[in-house]
XYZ file of C-alpha atoms in Angstrom:
288
model
C 24.380 41.502 3.946
C 23.743 45.005 2.527
C 21.612 45.546 -0.532
C 23.345 46.458 -3.777
C 22.229 47.798 -7.129
C 24.379 45.382 -9.118
C 23.224 42.565 -11.357
C 24.181 39.164 -9.926
C 27.337 37.441 -11.063
C 25.593 34.833 -13.185
C 28.880 33.072 -13.990
C 30.123 32.453 -10.457
C 31.455 28.921 -10.299
C 30.093 27.954 -6.891
C 26.441 28.507 -7.850
C 25.586 24.900 -8.633
C 21.870 25.618 -8.601
C 19.872 28.680 -9.644
C 16.293 29.097 -8.460
C 14.016 31.321 -10.531
C 10.583 32.240 -9.204
C 8.015 34.809 -10.394
C 5.637 36.432 -7.926
C 2.498 37.847 -9.546
C 1.157 40.966 -7.843
C -2.421 42.287 -8.078
C -1.250 45.823 -8.911
C 1.938 47.424 -10.223
C 2.076 49.635 -7.134
C 2.755 46.516 -5.050
C 5.827 45.360 -6.985
C 8.355 47.179 -4.830
C 6.605 46.248 -1.593
C 6.629 42.574 -2.579
C 10.311 42.683 -3.554
C 11.242 44.570 -0.395
C 9.381 42.045 1.765
C 11.495 39.217 0.326
C 14.741 41.098 0.848
C 13.768 42.113 4.378
C 13.141 38.482 5.336
C 16.646 37.535 4.279
C 18.205 40.575 5.940
C 16.709 39.684 9.307
C 17.346 35.946 9.492
C 20.324 33.666 9.864
C 21.396 32.758 6.369
C 22.917 29.383 5.458
C 26.321 29.544 3.793
C 24.827 27.598 0.887
C 22.696 30.643 0.038
C 25.044 32.742 -2.096
C 22.948 35.600 -3.448
C 19.397 36.748 -4.133
C 18.315 39.327 -6.696
C 14.850 40.760 -7.223
C 13.766 42.203 -10.568
C 10.605 44.180 -11.394
C 8.854 43.429 -14.682
C 8.467 46.552 -16.803
C 4.759 45.832 -17.335
C 4.131 45.961 -13.583
C 2.719 42.442 -13.342
C 5.270 40.608 -11.233
C 8.545 40.327 -9.370
C 11.215 37.899 -10.562
C 13.375 36.317 -7.870
C 16.756 34.941 -8.945
C 18.645 33.044 -6.243
C 22.003 31.282 -6.376
C 22.749 28.390 -4.001
C 25.580 25.925 -3.744
C 23.253 22.910 -3.811
C 19.601 21.876 -3.866
C 19.751 19.884 -0.651
C 20.644 22.926 1.421
C 17.834 24.931 -0.141
C 15.271 22.192 0.421
C 16.260 21.956 4.080
C 15.921 25.710 4.484
C 12.551 25.597 2.752
C 11.346 22.859 5.079
C 12.427 24.505 8.303
C 12.317 28.278 7.762
C 10.064 29.110 4.845
C 6.557 28.638 6.341
C 6.982 31.385 8.939
C 8.557 33.721 6.396
C 5.702 33.440 3.933
C 3.171 34.198 6.669
C 4.961 37.443 7.450
C 5.246 38.385 3.784
C 1.587 37.676 3.043
C 0.566 39.702 6.073
C 2.467 42.665 4.613
C 1.537 42.341 0.931
C -1.754 40.604 0.187
C -2.759 38.988 -3.078
C 0.627 37.657 -4.224
C 0.332 34.613 -6.486
C 3.286 32.248 -6.699
C 3.176 29.850 -9.658
C 6.287 27.967 -8.514
C 10.005 27.949 -9.094
C 12.182 26.325 -11.705
C 15.528 24.839 -10.728
C 18.249 25.641 -13.227
C 21.960 25.246 -13.697
C 23.892 27.846 -15.617
C 25.454 25.895 -18.477
C 27.175 28.310 -20.857
C 27.582 32.047 -21.288
C 28.366 34.539 -24.007
C 29.974 37.764 -22.796
C 31.666 40.066 -25.330
C 35.336 40.745 -24.706
C 36.458 44.010 -23.199
C 34.822 46.392 -20.744
C 31.220 47.376 -21.283
C 28.489 49.421 -19.621
C 26.504 48.190 -16.644
C 23.415 46.216 -17.645
C 20.221 48.228 -17.453
C 17.669 45.664 -18.621
C 17.091 41.937 -18.155
C 15.193 39.988 -20.832
C 14.338 36.302 -20.367
C 13.276 34.343 -23.458
C 12.375 30.763 -22.549
C 12.183 27.566 -24.571
C 10.556 24.202 -24.030
C 12.897 21.312 -24.807
C 12.422 17.586 -25.265
C 15.341 16.599 -23.062
C 18.984 17.243 -22.144
C 20.244 16.776 -25.706
C 17.911 19.475 -27.005
C 18.895 21.729 -24.109
C 22.592 21.423 -24.883
C 22.023 21.874 -28.612
C 20.194 25.130 -27.942
C 22.904 26.322 -25.555
C 25.678 25.540 -28.029
C 23.773 27.222 -30.852
C 23.124 30.416 -28.903
C 26.637 30.814 -27.524
C 28.379 29.736 -30.735
C 26.296 32.050 -32.904
C 26.784 35.055 -30.622
C 30.521 34.413 -30.316
C 30.745 34.628 -34.103
C 28.326 37.530 -34.517
C 27.637 39.564 -31.367
C 24.405 41.534 -31.116
C 24.882 45.277 -30.458
C 23.759 46.261 -26.980
C 23.629 42.664 -25.725
C 26.097 42.629 -22.834
C 25.759 38.989 -21.884
C 23.672 35.855 -22.338
C 23.743 33.171 -19.675
C 22.082 29.936 -20.758
C 20.272 28.202 -17.896
C 19.125 24.578 -18.256
C 16.309 23.310 -16.062
C 17.242 20.234 -14.105
C 14.340 18.222 -15.537
C 15.526 18.712 -19.134
C 12.298 20.416 -20.181
C 13.245 24.075 -20.277
C 15.964 26.560 -21.180
C 16.087 30.145 -19.961
C 18.179 32.722 -21.773
C 19.177 35.248 -19.136
C 19.992 38.270 -21.307
C 21.685 41.417 -19.982
C 21.085 44.454 -22.190
C 22.500 47.968 -22.203
C 18.942 49.290 -22.147
C 15.432 48.998 -23.524
C 16.284 50.955 -26.672
C 19.144 48.570 -27.501
C 16.818 45.588 -27.075
C 14.086 47.136 -29.248
C 16.507 48.145 -31.990
C 18.003 44.653 -32.187
C 14.808 42.625 -32.004
C 13.897 41.207 -35.391
C 16.878 42.715 -37.176
C 20.394 41.760 -38.217
C 22.278 39.333 -35.991
C 19.324 38.994 -33.616
C 17.021 37.910 -36.436
C 19.579 35.431 -37.746
C 20.006 33.920 -34.290
C 16.253 33.517 -33.961
C 16.044 31.754 -37.319
C 18.828 29.385 -36.296
C 17.034 28.520 -33.061
C 13.751 27.919 -34.883
C 15.467 25.279 -37.010
C 16.522 23.182 -34.012
C 14.675 19.940 -33.319
C 13.051 19.509 -29.931
C 13.090 23.232 -29.158
C 10.111 25.592 -29.135
C 9.429 29.006 -27.588
C 7.403 28.991 -24.383
C 6.141 31.770 -22.095
C 8.815 32.764 -19.611
C 6.256 33.136 -16.811
C 3.808 30.289 -16.454
C 0.999 29.742 -13.972
C 1.792 26.023 -13.910
C 4.563 24.966 -11.517
C 7.652 23.549 -13.189
C 7.779 19.769 -13.277
C 11.029 19.791 -11.308
C 9.088 20.955 -8.235
C 5.449 20.306 -9.135
C 3.591 19.891 -5.866
C 5.745 21.995 -3.601
C 6.048 25.329 -5.352
C 9.425 25.780 -3.706
C 10.909 29.216 -3.987
C 14.388 30.626 -3.823
C 13.367 33.568 -1.744
C 10.475 32.761 0.541
C 8.246 29.846 1.429
C 5.114 28.546 -0.154
C 2.367 27.184 2.020
C 1.910 24.238 -0.341
C 5.129 22.702 1.035
C 3.650 22.392 4.509
C 1.938 18.994 4.891
C -0.994 20.228 6.945
C -2.875 23.338 5.851
C -3.911 24.135 9.424
C -0.282 25.071 10.158
C -0.453 27.855 7.574
C -3.625 29.955 7.790
C -2.632 31.851 4.655
C -2.712 28.731 2.476
C -5.651 30.172 0.513
C -3.341 32.964 -0.692
C -1.190 30.430 -2.532
C -3.459 28.903 -5.179
C -2.858 25.505 -6.650
C -2.067 25.411 -10.352
C -5.632 24.431 -11.185
C -6.840 27.682 -9.570
C -4.668 29.760 -11.905
C -5.235 28.284 -15.376
C -3.435 31.069 -17.200
C -1.884 34.478 -16.738
C -3.606 36.794 -19.221
C -1.752 39.842 -20.399
C 1.757 38.711 -19.491
C 4.324 39.056 -22.271
C 5.869 35.810 -23.493
C 9.298 37.441 -23.172
C 9.274 39.712 -20.110
C 11.626 42.617 -19.543
C 12.893 43.586 -16.104
C 14.567 46.383 -14.198
C 16.855 45.490 -11.319
C 15.335 46.205 -7.912
C 18.093 45.076 -5.561
C 20.551 42.278 -4.834
C 21.700 40.696 -1.597
C 25.141 39.114 -1.661
C 25.551 36.632 1.184
C 28.802 34.932 0.128
C 31.062 36.864 -2.288
C 32.496 34.741 -5.073
C 36.041 35.751 -4.148
C 35.488 34.661 -0.540
C 34.315 31.284 -1.747
C 37.370 30.973 -3.963
C 35.249 30.619 -7.092
C 35.640 33.355 -9.661
C 33.329 33.800 -12.612
C 33.814 31.262 -15.372
C 33.336 31.413 -19.109
C 32.285 28.655 -21.471
C 30.760 25.435 -20.236
C 29.923 25.273 -16.557
C 31.525 22.142 -15.060
């Protein structure tokens, strides 16, 4: 499973679950080491077929690594987390100290907007997030975003993949941009400003920080991660000496200085099962 410098195929049809997990690092100089430690763990272990791909992104402010993993189902991931993850996190924490792991959110990619025709490779990932009051509000936001962009595309926005959390409480807009300048030039102007105003008018939808110190309600006590284990999942702390390196939510009340809408550069991707090999090409529109 060689590393690549390609963005993941967010629309692949066999990715029934997407696991998104930020890792906060104590210094920007440790971002690459933290991301490399995750990738190295996967490169040197037997990988379940249910694990399709893992991508690591580095936040442009130097504060954290974002792990984006695609699996065929939650059950396979939970079994891997139970049996393999504890040893992996010990090795990672021995290599890079001070990583804080707020917890993952389990998503499903619901709808996407991708302009027609060939375009440049994405150079920037931006992840606005929204709190929602339930599945109806999630779907309303997804339909609004995709419908509005289909009618009036935003220059430089190469794709938006709307991810709905499985608990109905959150929506992540996975935005692929041509570059930082395109994102800056569009923010607050023209079609981008009109889309924002339309979203603000929706009931049951409100902006929320994309990176939170509080674990998502879909996995509250476990802090499960797409990429490596959390000691909190292990029933007895004595089995994981590094448990103190993984603080409970109450030990991390907030994350000062983090932008509400982070920007990321791709670090690397690992493709375990190609979409073509699985017989599931990328899909547009609603994800079945």
